[in-house]
Amino acid sequence: SSLLYNKSMNYSILTDQLISLIDPELPFISNLSNLLACLHNELPSLNWTGIYYYSKNSEVLYLGPFQGKPACTIIPLGKGVVGTCALKKKSIIVQNVHTFPDHIACDSASKSEFTAPIFKNDKLYAVLDIDSDIYSRFTEQDIQFLKKTASLLSDLISSAKQEIS
Ligand code: SME
């Protein structure tokens, strides 16, 4: 059951682990890739962990770094859980994706989903998307932790010294 995760998950240790992976001298994408890999491997029952980049000009989100199976590459703003999260600029948690009218099934194993916006200097930059292969995977404690992780990513991209050129 999802209660099991509450008991076994030590979020203060995991947060320290995430922070220790960050090298502020590296490009954002390098830090981001390692943070996503850490989340995906440390949190039980996840089948997909990644980000979608928001393109203001084309009003779509493009697939970014992730762990899991190959996924949809382009999501229109307002479509699916990811596109709705981007449109509303708010976290969206879907405990049963089959009840979300607009859900985009990239991996048929996905049963519940967490999304949160990532901002670069207060402007929408990307969406953090985490899928689980069990229903109701995300407890209130998980959600608080993942929202904090999304804001850590916002801080990281906002203060990134360099992009790859
Ligand atoms: N399920 C998402 C699409 C992205 S994949 O899950 C990786 C959605 O409905 O937006």
mmCIF file of N, CA and C in Angstrom, residues 18-19 21-37 39 50-54 62-66 116-121 123-129 148-165:
data_model
loop_
_atom_site.group_PDB
_atom_site.id
_atom_site.type_symbol
_atom_site.label_atom_id
_atom_site.label_comp_id
_atom_site.label_asym_id
_atom_site.label_seq_id
_atom_site.Cartn_x
_atom_site.Cartn_y
_atom_site.Cartn_z
ATOM 1 N N LEU A 18 19.963 14.499 -3.172
ATOM 2 C CA LEU A 18 19.728 15.299 -4.381
ATOM 3 C C LEU A 18 20.659 16.508 -4.397
ATOM 4 N N ILE A 19 20.742 17.196 -3.251
ATOM 5 C CA ILE A 19 21.557 18.406 -3.183
ATOM 6 C C ILE A 19 23.038 18.083 -3.415
ATOM 7 N N LEU A 21 24.218 15.940 -5.309
ATOM 8 C CA LEU A 21 24.477 15.639 -6.730
ATOM 9 C C LEU A 21 24.673 16.904 -7.565
ATOM 10 N N ILE A 22 24.247 18.052 -7.021
ATOM 11 C CA ILE A 22 24.289 19.293 -7.798
ATOM 12 C C ILE A 22 25.687 19.902 -7.796
ATOM 13 N N ASP A 23 26.191 20.179 -8.993
ATOM 14 C CA ASP A 23 27.428 20.949 -9.140
ATOM 15 C C ASP A 23 27.053 22.239 -9.863
ATOM 16 N N PRO A 24 27.045 23.370 -9.135
ATOM 17 C CA PRO A 24 26.561 24.618 -9.739
ATOM 18 C C PRO A 24 27.395 25.082 -10.942
ATOM 19 N N GLU A 25 28.581 24.508 -11.109
ATOM 20 C CA GLU A 25 29.416 24.883 -12.270
ATOM 21 C C GLU A 25 28.981 24.170 -13.542
ATOM 22 N N LEU A 26 28.174 23.130 -13.395
ATOM 23 C CA LEU A 26 27.761 22.349 -14.566
ATOM 24 C C LEU A 26 26.569 22.988 -15.263
ATOM 25 N N PRO A 27 26.385 22.693 -16.563
ATOM 26 C CA PRO A 27 25.156 23.138 -17.234
ATOM 27 C C PRO A 27 23.938 22.514 -16.544
ATOM 28 N N PHE A 28 22.823 23.215 -16.600
ATOM 29 C CA PHE A 28 21.584 22.755 -15.961
ATOM 30 C C PHE A 28 21.238 21.326 -16.365
ATOM 31 N N ILE A 29 21.376 21.009 -17.655
ATOM 32 C CA ILE A 29 20.931 19.696 -18.144
ATOM 33 C C ILE A 29 21.710 18.552 -17.493
ATOM 34 N N SER A 30 22.966 18.790 -17.126
ATOM 35 C CA SER A 30 23.769 17.744 -16.482
ATOM 36 C C SER A 30 23.263 17.487 -15.069
ATOM 37 N N ASN A 31 23.038 18.570 -14.315
ATOM 38 C CA ASN A 31 22.492 18.416 -12.957
ATOM 39 C C ASN A 31 21.094 17.805 -13.004
ATOM 40 N N LEU A 32 20.276 18.314 -13.908
ATOM 41 C CA LEU A 32 18.899 17.829 -14.044
ATOM 42 C C LEU A 32 18.877 16.328 -14.322
ATOM 43 N N SER A 33 19.699 15.870 -15.228
ATOM 44 C CA SER A 33 19.710 14.453 -15.614
ATOM 45 C C SER A 33 20.039 13.568 -14.421
ATOM 46 N N ASN A 34 21.021 13.978 -13.638
ATOM 47 C CA ASN A 34 21.385 13.182 -12.458
ATOM 48 C C ASN A 34 20.291 13.219 -11.387
ATOM 49 N N LEU A 35 19.654 14.381 -11.205
ATOM 50 C CA LEU A 35 18.576 14.482 -10.209
ATOM 51 C C LEU A 35 17.405 13.575 -10.596
ATOM 52 N N LEU A 36 17.063 13.555 -11.875
ATOM 53 C CA LEU A 36 15.960 12.701 -12.339
ATOM 54 C C LEU A 36 16.301 11.225 -12.148
ATOM 55 N N ALA A 37 17.540 10.862 -12.442
ATOM 56 C CA ALA A 37 17.964 9.465 -12.271
ATOM 57 C C ALA A 37 17.898 9.061 -10.809
ATOM 58 N N LEU A 39 15.931 10.419 -8.396
ATOM 59 C CA LEU A 39 14.512 10.297 -8.013
ATOM 60 C C LEU A 39 13.939 8.969 -8.502
ATOM 61 N N GLY A 50 10.624 12.370 -15.610
ATOM 62 C CA GLY A 50 11.320 13.235 -16.559
ATOM 63 C C GLY A 50 10.737 14.625 -16.618
ATOM 64 N N ILE A 51 11.259 15.406 -17.575
ATOM 65 C CA ILE A 51 10.693 16.740 -17.756
ATOM 66 C C ILE A 51 10.316 16.993 -19.213
ATOM 67 N N TYR A 52 9.361 17.884 -19.378
ATOM 68 C CA TYR A 52 8.984 18.415 -20.684
ATOM 69 C C TYR A 52 9.284 19.907 -20.677
ATOM 70 N N TYR A 53 10.014 20.368 -21.710
ATOM 71 C CA TYR A 53 10.355 21.787 -21.845
ATOM 72 C C TYR A 53 9.228 22.547 -22.526
ATOM 73 N N TYR A 54 8.912 23.710 -22.003
ATOM 74 C CA TYR A 54 7.851 24.534 -22.578
ATOM 75 C C TYR A 54 8.420 25.455 -23.650
ATOM 76 N N TYR A 62 8.131 20.009 -25.192
ATOM 77 C CA TYR A 62 8.994 19.023 -25.843
ATOM 78 C C TYR A 62 9.637 18.127 -24.796
ATOM 79 N N LEU A 63 9.767 16.847 -25.147
ATOM 80 C CA LEU A 63 10.402 15.873 -24.269
ATOM 81 C C LEU A 63 11.822 16.299 -23.903
ATOM 82 N N GLY A 64 12.136 16.215 -22.622
ATOM 83 C CA GLY A 64 13.481 16.503 -22.119
ATOM 84 C C GLY A 64 14.086 15.248 -21.518
ATOM 85 N N PRO A 65 15.135 15.397 -20.691
ATOM 86 C CA PRO A 65 15.772 14.242 -20.060
ATOM 87 C C PRO A 65 14.775 13.451 -19.212
ATOM 88 N N PHE A 66 14.923 12.140 -19.232
ATOM 89 C CA PHE A 66 13.993 11.298 -18.452
ATOM 90 C C PHE A 66 14.601 9.934 -18.192
ATOM 91 N N ALA A 116 4.410 18.925 -11.887
ATOM 92 C CA ALA A 116 4.607 20.232 -11.249
ATOM 93 C C ALA A 116 5.348 21.152 -12.211
ATOM 94 N N PRO A 117 4.978 22.446 -12.226
ATOM 95 C CA PRO A 117 5.671 23.386 -13.099
ATOM 96 C C PRO A 117 7.064 23.733 -12.568
ATOM 97 N N ILE A 118 7.979 23.974 -13.497
ATOM 98 C CA ILE A 118 9.321 24.461 -13.161
ATOM 99 C C ILE A 118 9.453 25.848 -13.804
ATOM 100 N N PHE A 119 9.856 26.828 -13.001
ATOM 101 C CA PHE A 119 9.931 28.206 -13.486
ATOM 102 C C PHE A 119 11.375 28.677 -13.582
ATOM 103 N N LYS A 120 11.683 29.401 -14.664
ATOM 104 C CA LYS A 120 12.981 30.079 -14.761
ATOM 105 C C LYS A 120 12.713 31.560 -14.562
ATOM 106 N N ASN A 121 13.190 32.094 -13.461
ATOM 107 C CA ASN A 121 12.916 33.494 -13.111
ATOM 108 C C ASN A 121 11.428 33.832 -13.265
ATOM 109 N N LYS A 123 9.104 32.566 -14.949
ATOM 110 C CA LYS A 123 8.400 32.226 -16.193
ATOM 111 C C LYS A 123 8.419 30.718 -16.371
ATOM 112 N N LEU A 124 7.299 30.180 -16.870
ATOM 113 C CA LEU A 124 7.217 28.729 -17.061
ATOM 114 C C LEU A 124 8.351 28.250 -17.961
ATOM 115 N N TYR A 125 9.085 27.252 -17.482
ATOM 116 C CA TYR A 125 10.242 26.732 -18.219
ATOM 117 C C TYR A 125 10.036 25.274 -18.625
ATOM 118 N N ALA A 126 9.436 24.486 -17.724
ATOM 119 C CA ALA A 126 9.294 23.048 -17.971
ATOM 120 C C ALA A 126 8.251 22.475 -17.029
ATOM 121 N N VAL A 127 7.928 21.201 -17.249
ATOM 122 C CA VAL A 127 7.036 20.477 -16.333
ATOM 123 C C VAL A 127 7.757 19.211 -15.875
ATOM 124 N N LEU A 128 7.786 19.014 -14.562
ATOM 125 C CA LEU A 128 8.291 17.759 -13.996
ATOM 126 C C LEU A 128 7.151 16.750 -14.045
ATOM 127 N N ASP A 129 7.409 15.591 -14.641
ATOM 128 C CA ASP A 129 6.354 14.581 -14.809
ATOM 129 C C ASP A 129 6.835 13.251 -14.234
ATOM 130 N N LYS A 148 8.616 20.343 -3.531
ATOM 131 C CA LYS A 148 9.877 20.983 -3.119
ATOM 132 C C LYS A 148 10.986 20.685 -4.121
ATOM 133 N N THR A 149 10.960 19.471 -4.645
ATOM 134 C CA THR A 149 11.966 19.093 -5.646
ATOM 135 C C THR A 149 11.789 19.937 -6.911
ATOM 136 N N ALA A 150 10.525 20.173 -7.310
ATOM 137 C CA ALA A 150 10.261 21.025 -8.472
ATOM 138 C C ALA A 150 10.762 22.445 -8.212
ATOM 139 N N SER A 151 10.607 22.931 -6.996
ATOM 140 C CA SER A 151 11.090 24.299 -6.739
ATOM 141 C C SER A 151 12.619 24.340 -6.632
ATOM 142 N N LEU A 152 13.220 23.217 -6.223
ATOM 143 C CA LEU A 152 14.687 23.110 -6.280
ATOM 144 C C LEU A 152 15.163 23.221 -7.739
ATOM 145 N N LEU A 153 14.435 22.554 -8.646
ATOM 146 C CA LEU A 153 14.784 22.628 -10.073
ATOM 147 C C LEU A 153 14.580 24.048 -10.610
ATOM 148 N N SER A 154 13.533 24.738 -10.127
ATOM 149 C CA SER A 154 13.318 26.135 -10.530
ATOM 150 C C SER A 154 14.491 27.009 -10.084
ATOM 151 N N ASP A 155 14.936 26.815 -8.844
ATOM 152 C CA ASP A 155 16.080 27.581 -8.338
ATOM 153 C C ASP A 155 17.331 27.289 -9.160
ATOM 154 N N LEU A 156 17.502 26.011 -9.496
ATOM 155 C CA LEU A 156 18.687 25.579 -10.228
ATOM 156 C C LEU A 156 18.747 26.200 -11.623
ATOM 157 N N ILE A 157 17.626 26.170 -12.352
ATOM 158 C CA ILE A 157 17.638 26.741 -13.706
ATOM 159 C C ILE A 157 17.718 28.266 -13.643
ATOM 160 N N SER A 158 17.116 28.859 -12.616
ATOM 161 C CA SER A 158 17.135 30.327 -12.514
ATOM 162 C C SER A 158 18.541 30.842 -12.216
ATOM 163 N N SER A 159 19.343 30.024 -11.535
ATOM 164 C CA SER A 159 20.688 30.487 -11.168
ATOM 165 C C SER A 159 21.771 29.822 -12.008
ATOM 166 N N ALA A 160 21.370 29.045 -13.034
ATOM 167 C CA ALA A 160 22.360 28.320 -13.843
ATOM 168 C C ALA A 160 23.335 29.302 -14.492
ATOM 169 N N LYS A 161 24.632 29.008 -14.339
ATOM 170 C CA LYS A 161 25.648 29.925 -14.851
ATOM 171 C C LYS A 161 25.807 29.788 -16.353
ATOM 172 N N GLN A 162 25.633 28.564 -16.827
ATOM 173 C CA GLN A 162 25.900 28.360 -18.249
ATOM 174 C C GLN A 162 24.941 27.352 -18.862
ATOM 175 N N GLU A 163 24.627 27.588 -20.102
ATOM 176 C CA GLU A 163 23.950 26.585 -20.927
ATOM 177 C C GLU A 163 25.031 26.057 -21.862
ATOM 178 N N ILE A 164 24.778 24.934 -22.475
ATOM 179 C CA ILE A 164 25.775 24.386 -23.416
ATOM 180 C C ILE A 164 25.747 25.233 -24.681
ATOM 181 N N SER A 165 26.921 25.633 -25.147
ATOM 182 C CA SER A 165 26.936 26.432 -26.384
ATOM 183 C C SER A 165 27.801 25.770 -27.451
#
